[in-house]
mmCIF file of N, CA and C in Angstrom:
data_model
loop_
_atom_site.group_PDB
_atom_site.id
_atom_site.type_symbol
_atom_site.label_atom_id
_atom_site.label_comp_id
_atom_site.label_asym_id
_atom_site.label_seq_id
_atom_site.Cartn_x
_atom_site.Cartn_y
_atom_site.Cartn_z
ATOM 1 N N MET B 1 5.069 -15.167 -6.913
ATOM 2 C CA MET B 1 3.955 -13.814 -6.882
ATOM 3 C C MET B 1 2.839 -14.341 -5.543
ATOM 4 N N HIS B 2 3.206 -13.431 -4.889
ATOM 5 C CA HIS B 2 2.367 -13.049 -3.926
ATOM 6 C C HIS B 2 1.882 -12.131 -4.141
ATOM 7 N N LEU B 3 0.953 -12.682 -2.823
ATOM 8 C CA LEU B 3 0.002 -11.816 -2.901
ATOM 9 C C LEU B 3 -0.319 -10.939 -1.267
ATOM 10 N N ILE B 4 -0.161 -9.362 -0.850
ATOM 11 C CA ILE B 4 -0.209 -9.666 -0.052
ATOM 12 C C ILE B 4 -0.877 -7.936 0.869
ATOM 13 N N THR B 5 -1.698 -8.298 1.575
ATOM 14 C CA THR B 5 -2.909 -7.610 2.473
ATOM 15 C C THR B 5 -2.354 -6.545 3.077
ATOM 16 N N LEU B 6 -2.566 -5.896 3.240
ATOM 17 C CA LEU B 6 -2.325 -4.017 4.049
ATOM 18 C C LEU B 6 -3.626 -3.366 4.284
ATOM 19 N N GLN B 7 -3.875 -2.936 5.085
ATOM 20 C CA GLN B 7 -4.601 -1.954 5.352
ATOM 21 C C GLN B 7 -4.093 -0.242 5.878
ATOM 22 N N LEU B 8 -4.976 0.685 5.260
ATOM 23 C CA LEU B 8 -4.421 2.078 5.968
ATOM 24 C C LEU B 8 -5.528 2.121 6.680
ATOM 25 N N SER B 9 -5.171 2.862 7.902
ATOM 26 C CA SER B 9 -6.788 3.698 8.683
ATOM 27 C C SER B 9 -6.438 5.016 9.451
ATOM 28 N N GLY B 10 -7.146 5.763 8.660
ATOM 29 C CA GLY B 10 -6.864 7.444 8.656
ATOM 30 C C GLY B 10 -8.097 7.987 9.530
ATOM 31 N N PRO B 11 -8.028 9.023 9.199
ATOM 32 C CA PRO B 11 -9.513 10.033 10.449
ATOM 33 C C PRO B 11 -11.005 9.445 10.039
ATOM 34 N N ALA B 12 -11.081 9.661 10.336
ATOM 35 C CA ALA B 12 -12.977 8.936 10.721
ATOM 36 C C ALA B 12 -13.106 9.953 9.383
ATOM 37 N N GLY B 13 -14.438 9.153 8.886
ATOM 38 C CA GLY B 13 -15.216 10.169 7.562
ATOM 39 C C GLY B 13 -14.117 10.028 6.803
ATOM 40 N N VAL B 14 -12.943 10.421 6.295
ATOM 41 C CA VAL B 14 -12.035 10.392 5.350
ATOM 42 C C VAL B 14 -12.651 9.696 4.376
ATOM 43 N N LEU B 15 -12.594 9.912 3.045
ATOM 44 C CA LEU B 15 -12.437 8.932 1.936
ATOM 45 C C LEU B 15 -11.202 9.037 1.138
ATOM 46 N N LEU B 16 -10.838 8.520 0.688
ATOM 47 C CA LEU B 16 -9.669 8.297 -0.395
ATOM 48 C C LEU B 16 -9.901 8.014 -2.045
ATOM 49 N N ASP B 17 -10.006 8.612 -2.618
ATOM 50 C CA ASP B 17 -9.890 7.780 -4.187
ATOM 51 C C ASP B 17 -9.299 6.776 -4.059
ATOM 52 N N PRO B 18 -9.406 5.447 -4.479
ATOM 53 C CA PRO B 18 -8.737 4.245 -4.707
ATOM 54 C C PRO B 18 -7.318 4.276 -5.352
ATOM 55 N N GLU B 19 -8.114 4.633 -6.527
ATOM 56 C CA GLU B 19 -7.216 4.964 -8.175
ATOM 57 C C GLU B 19 -6.305 5.819 -8.386
ATOM 58 N N LEU B 20 -6.490 6.810 -7.542
ATOM 59 C CA LEU B 20 -5.530 7.739 -6.922
ATOM 60 C C LEU B 20 -4.369 7.490 -6.085
ATOM 61 N N LEU B 21 -5.045 6.851 -4.915
ATOM 62 C CA LEU B 21 -4.047 6.019 -3.870
ATOM 63 C C LEU B 21 -3.189 5.451 -4.735
ATOM 64 N N ALA B 22 -3.663 4.022 -5.201
ATOM 65 C CA ALA B 22 -3.650 2.938 -6.591
ATOM 66 C C ALA B 22 -2.178 4.052 -6.641
ATOM 67 N N GLU B 23 -1.963 4.756 -7.478
ATOM 68 C CA GLU B 23 -1.226 5.231 -8.716
ATOM 69 C C GLU B 23 -0.413 6.043 -8.371
ATOM 70 N N LEU B 24 -0.865 6.433 -6.714
ATOM 71 C CA LEU B 24 0.519 7.207 -5.691
ATOM 72 C C LEU B 24 1.495 6.465 -5.215
ATOM 73 N N ILE B 25 0.834 5.337 -4.463
ATOM 74 C CA ILE B 25 1.452 3.927 -4.100
ATOM 75 C C ILE B 25 2.461 3.753 -4.897
ATOM 76 N N ASP B 26 1.960 3.198 -6.101
ATOM 77 C CA ASP B 26 2.978 2.322 -7.236
ATOM 78 C C ASP B 26 4.203 2.999 -7.986
ATOM 79 N N SER B 27 3.814 5.116 -7.678
ATOM 80 C CA SER B 27 4.753 5.932 -7.620
ATOM 81 C C SER B 27 6.253 6.335 -7.174
ATOM 82 N N HIS B 28 5.800 5.631 -5.587
ATOM 83 C CA HIS B 28 7.132 5.664 -4.425
ATOM 84 C C HIS B 28 7.456 3.911 -4.892
ATOM 85 N N SER B 29 7.391 2.978 -5.443
ATOM 86 C CA SER B 29 7.350 1.480 -5.594
ATOM 87 C C SER B 29 9.003 2.028 -6.361
ATOM 88 N N GLU B 30 9.961 1.134 -6.366
ATOM 89 C CA GLU B 30 11.218 0.857 -6.966
ATOM 90 C C GLU B 30 11.254 -0.299 -7.103
ATOM 91 N N ALA B 31 12.610 -0.458 -8.655
ATOM 92 C CA ALA B 31 12.356 -1.465 -9.159
ATOM 93 C C ALA B 31 12.562 -3.034 -8.492
ATOM 94 N N SER B 32 13.550 -2.167 -7.082
ATOM 95 C CA SER B 32 14.044 -3.703 -6.356
ATOM 96 C C SER B 32 12.530 -4.691 -5.846
ATOM 97 N N ASP B 33 11.528 -3.278 -5.167
ATOM 98 C CA ASP B 33 10.519 -3.807 -4.509
ATOM 99 C C ASP B 33 9.903 -5.547 -5.449
ATOM 100 N N ARG B 34 10.493 -5.082 -7.012
ATOM 101 C CA ARG B 34 8.758 -6.006 -7.612
ATOM 102 C C ARG B 34 7.772 -6.190 -7.948
ATOM 103 N N LEU B 35 6.605 -4.703 -7.263
ATOM 104 C CA LEU B 35 5.142 -4.927 -7.764
ATOM 105 C C LEU B 35 5.142 -4.944 -9.114
ATOM 106 N N GLU B 36 4.164 -5.359 -9.161
ATOM 107 C CA GLU B 36 4.022 -6.221 -10.229
ATOM 108 C C GLU B 36 2.104 -5.208 -10.316
ATOM 109 N N HIS B 37 1.193 -5.510 -9.752
ATOM 110 C CA HIS B 37 -0.180 -4.966 -9.710
ATOM 111 C C HIS B 37 -0.330 -4.689 -8.168
ATOM 112 N N LEU B 38 -1.035 -3.426 -7.831
ATOM 113 C CA LEU B 38 -1.733 -2.951 -6.772
ATOM 114 C C LEU B 38 -3.353 -2.505 -6.521
ATOM 115 N N ARG B 39 -4.073 -3.109 -5.536
ATOM 116 C CA ARG B 39 -5.396 -2.868 -5.884
ATOM 117 C C ARG B 39 -5.103 -1.542 -4.771
ATOM 118 N N ALA B 40 -6.809 -1.296 -4.813
ATOM 119 C CA ALA B 40 -7.662 -0.254 -3.421
ATOM 120 C C ALA B 40 -8.601 -0.320 -3.894
ATOM 121 N N ARG B 41 -9.189 -0.616 -2.117
ATOM 122 C CA ARG B 41 -10.426 -0.080 -1.721
ATOM 123 C C ARG B 41 -10.470 0.088 -0.724
ATOM 124 N N SER B 42 -11.255 1.793 -0.560
ATOM 125 C CA SER B 42 -11.914 2.591 0.343
ATOM 126 C C SER B 42 -12.791 2.347 0.641
ATOM 127 N N ALA B 43 -13.358 3.306 2.181
ATOM 128 C CA ALA B 43 -14.284 3.232 2.700
ATOM 129 C C ALA B 43 -13.925 4.756 3.864
ATOM 130 N N PRO B 44 -14.872 4.894 4.393
ATOM 131 C CA PRO B 44 -14.497 6.489 5.052
ATOM 132 C C PRO B 44 -13.523 5.350 6.397
ATOM 133 N N GLY B 45 -12.190 6.484 6.470
ATOM 134 C CA GLY B 45 -10.962 6.386 7.448
ATOM 135 C C GLY B 45 -10.584 4.849 7.180
ATOM 136 N N ARG B 46 -10.615 4.145 6.102
ATOM 137 C CA ARG B 46 -10.298 2.348 6.134
ATOM 138 C C ARG B 46 -9.581 2.732 4.149
ATOM 139 N N VAL B 47 -8.409 2.056 3.878
ATOM 140 C CA VAL B 47 -8.232 1.602 2.863
ATOM 141 C C VAL B 47 -7.748 0.259 3.123
ATOM 142 N N ASP B 48 -8.102 -1.401 1.778
ATOM 143 C CA ASP B 48 -7.786 -2.307 1.704
ATOM 144 C C ASP B 48 -6.838 -2.484 1.011
ATOM 145 N N LEU B 49 -5.416 -2.605 1.070
ATOM 146 C CA LEU B 49 -4.333 -2.096 -0.450
ATOM 147 C C LEU B 49 -4.349 -3.924 -0.908
ATOM 148 N N ALA B 50 -4.007 -4.728 -1.900
ATOM 149 C CA ALA B 50 -3.642 -5.510 -2.226
ATOM 150 C C ALA B 50 -2.722 -5.699 -3.120
ATOM 151 N N LEU B 51 -1.581 -6.049 -2.681
ATOM 152 C CA LEU B 51 -0.201 -5.503 -3.964
ATOM 153 C C LEU B 51 0.168 -7.659 -4.045
ATOM 154 N N PHE B 52 0.327 -7.356 -5.854
ATOM 155 C CA PHE B 52 1.310 -8.828 -5.451
ATOM 156 C C PHE B 52 2.557 -8.348 -6.668
ATOM 157 N N LEU B 53 3.212 -8.939 -5.683
ATOM 158 C CA LEU B 53 4.554 -9.162 -5.292
ATOM 159 C C LEU B 53 5.398 -9.659 -5.962
ATOM 160 N N LEU B 54 6.472 -9.845 -7.556
ATOM 161 C CA LEU B 54 7.029 -10.814 -7.341
ATOM 162 C C LEU B 54 8.578 -11.145 -6.291
ATOM 163 N N ALA B 55 8.622 -11.859 -5.705
ATOM 164 C CA ALA B 55 9.498 -12.374 -3.902
ATOM 165 C C ALA B 55 9.767 -14.133 -4.328
ATOM 166 N N ASP B 56 10.989 -14.252 -3.391
ATOM 167 C CA ASP B 56 11.500 -15.187 -3.011
ATOM 168 C C ASP B 56 10.575 -16.149 -2.488
ATOM 169 N N ASP B 57 10.019 -15.487 -1.277
ATOM 170 C CA ASP B 57 9.075 -16.456 -0.432
ATOM 171 C C ASP B 57 7.880 -15.041 -0.043
ATOM 172 N N GLU B 58 6.907 -15.033 1.048
ATOM 173 C CA GLU B 58 6.405 -14.343 1.113
ATOM 174 C C GLU B 58 6.628 -13.342 2.547
ATOM 175 N N LEU B 59 7.640 -13.837 3.066
ATOM 176 C CA LEU B 59 8.258 -12.408 4.320
ATOM 177 C C LEU B 59 8.546 -11.397 2.800
ATOM 178 N N ALA B 60 10.003 -12.105 2.209
ATOM 179 C CA ALA B 60 10.484 -10.506 1.260
ATOM 180 C C ALA B 60 9.113 -10.175 0.583
ATOM 181 N N ALA B 61 8.095 -10.886 0.584
ATOM 182 C CA ALA B 61 7.030 -9.534 -0.358
ATOM 183 C C ALA B 61 6.601 -9.279 0.730
ATOM 184 N N ASP B 62 6.386 -9.098 1.764
ATOM 185 C CA ASP B 62 5.622 -7.896 2.581
ATOM 186 C C ASP B 62 6.798 -6.547 3.299
ATOM 187 N N ARG B 63 7.850 -7.586 3.019
ATOM 188 C CA ARG B 63 8.917 -6.430 3.533
ATOM 189 C C ARG B 63 8.956 -5.246 2.266
ATOM 190 N N ALA B 64 8.278 -5.941 1.016
ATOM 191 C CA ALA B 64 8.483 -4.527 -0.170
ATOM 192 C C ALA B 64 6.847 -4.032 0.076
ATOM 193 N N ALA B 65 6.399 -4.398 0.588
ATOM 194 C CA ALA B 65 4.956 -4.149 0.626
ATOM 195 C C ALA B 65 4.706 -2.899 1.538
ATOM 196 N N ARG B 66 5.148 -3.496 2.706
ATOM 197 C CA ARG B 66 4.843 -2.457 3.174
ATOM 198 C C ARG B 66 6.151 -1.535 3.260
ATOM 199 N N ALA B 67 6.902 -1.763 2.499
ATOM 200 C CA ALA B 67 8.125 -0.436 2.417
ATOM 201 C C ALA B 67 7.252 0.553 1.291
ATOM 202 N N VAL B 68 7.109 -0.090 0.310
ATOM 203 C CA VAL B 68 6.441 1.096 -0.997
ATOM 204 C C VAL B 68 5.527 1.889 0.064
ATOM 205 N N CYS B 69 4.290 1.391 1.098
ATOM 206 C CA CYS B 69 3.858 2.274 1.664
ATOM 207 C C CYS B 69 3.903 3.443 2.288
ATOM 208 N N ARG B 70 4.682 2.433 3.287
ATOM 209 C CA ARG B 70 5.058 3.521 4.589
ATOM 210 C C ARG B 70 6.377 4.673 3.419
ATOM 211 N N ARG B 71 6.787 4.270 2.075
ATOM 212 C CA ARG B 71 8.120 5.312 1.398
ATOM 213 C C ARG B 71 6.208 6.899 0.548
ATOM 214 N N ALA B 72 5.046 6.029 0.438
ATOM 215 C CA ALA B 72 3.851 6.657 -0.354
ATOM 216 C C ALA B 72 3.496 7.933 1.413
ATOM 217 N N ILE B 73 3.002 7.195 2.150
ATOM 218 C CA ILE B 73 2.553 7.743 3.328
ATOM 219 C C ILE B 73 3.524 9.165 3.935
ATOM 220 N N GLU B 74 5.031 8.621 4.135
ATOM 221 C CA GLU B 74 5.898 9.545 4.477
ATOM 222 C C GLU B 74 6.456 10.415 3.797
ATOM 223 N N ARG B 75 6.690 10.574 2.361
ATOM 224 C CA ARG B 75 6.673 11.662 1.335
ATOM 225 C C ARG B 75 4.577 12.346 0.758
ATOM 226 N N THR B 76 3.977 12.001 1.134
ATOM 227 C CA THR B 76 2.990 12.275 0.827
ATOM 228 C C THR B 76 2.028 13.525 1.786
ATOM 229 N N HIS B 77 2.076 14.373 2.041
ATOM 230 C CA HIS B 77 1.238 14.993 3.097
ATOM 231 C C HIS B 77 0.282 15.408 3.384
ATOM 232 N N TRP B 78 -0.548 15.010 2.775
ATOM 233 C CA TRP B 78 -2.316 14.097 2.597
ATOM 234 C C TRP B 78 -2.325 12.693 3.173
ATOM 235 N N LEU B 79 -1.407 12.521 3.304
ATOM 236 C CA LEU B 79 -1.180 10.847 4.012
ATOM 237 C C LEU B 79 -0.948 10.816 5.334
ATOM 238 N N THR B 80 -0.224 12.159 5.718
ATOM 239 C CA THR B 80 0.097 11.977 7.500
ATOM 240 C C THR B 80 -0.107 10.949 8.471
ATOM 241 N N ALA B 81 -1.237 11.521 8.368
ATOM 242 C CA ALA B 81 -2.021 11.161 9.675
ATOM 243 C C ALA B 81 -2.743 9.056 9.461
ATOM 244 N N TRP B 82 -2.333 9.199 8.286
ATOM 245 C CA TRP B 82 -2.599 7.487 7.872
ATOM 246 C C TRP B 82 -1.736 6.494 8.678
ATOM 247 N N GLN B 83 -2.224 5.437 9.255
ATOM 248 C CA GLN B 83 -1.294 4.685 9.542
ATOM 249 C C GLN B 83 -1.016 3.420 8.947
ATOM 250 N N LEU B 84 -0.550 2.322 8.498
ATOM 251 C CA LEU B 84 0.174 1.412 8.179
ATOM 252 C C LEU B 84 -0.749 -0.500 9.082
ATOM 253 N N HIS B 85 -0.841 -0.783 8.902
ATOM 254 C CA HIS B 85 -1.638 -2.484 9.665
ATOM 255 C C HIS B 85 -1.379 -3.705 8.466
ATOM 256 N N ARG B 86 -1.153 -4.685 8.866
ATOM 257 C CA ARG B 86 -1.185 -6.214 8.178
ATOM 258 C C ARG B 86 -2.570 -5.849 8.266
ATOM 259 N N ARG B 87 -2.743 -6.814 7.051
ATOM 260 C CA ARG B 87 -4.702 -6.851 6.979
ATOM 261 C C ARG B 87 -4.954 -8.743 7.315
#
């Protein structure tokens, strides 16, 4: 299992509900992503994410984690102003 940490940055002052966001991201995962667990922590304009994935190596885990988060951002209208970064 690999831990991948990512960060979302968005509009200053906007505080996202971390539990709701974690559920949303999880709902966009696919079996091939092999996402086991996800935690989110929010601050205004920022969300720190910790994704635990089953993968052969860290690079594969990183790709899967980014893919899950990108799908969530692209498919959720209230996340379109948010950007994904490696932490």
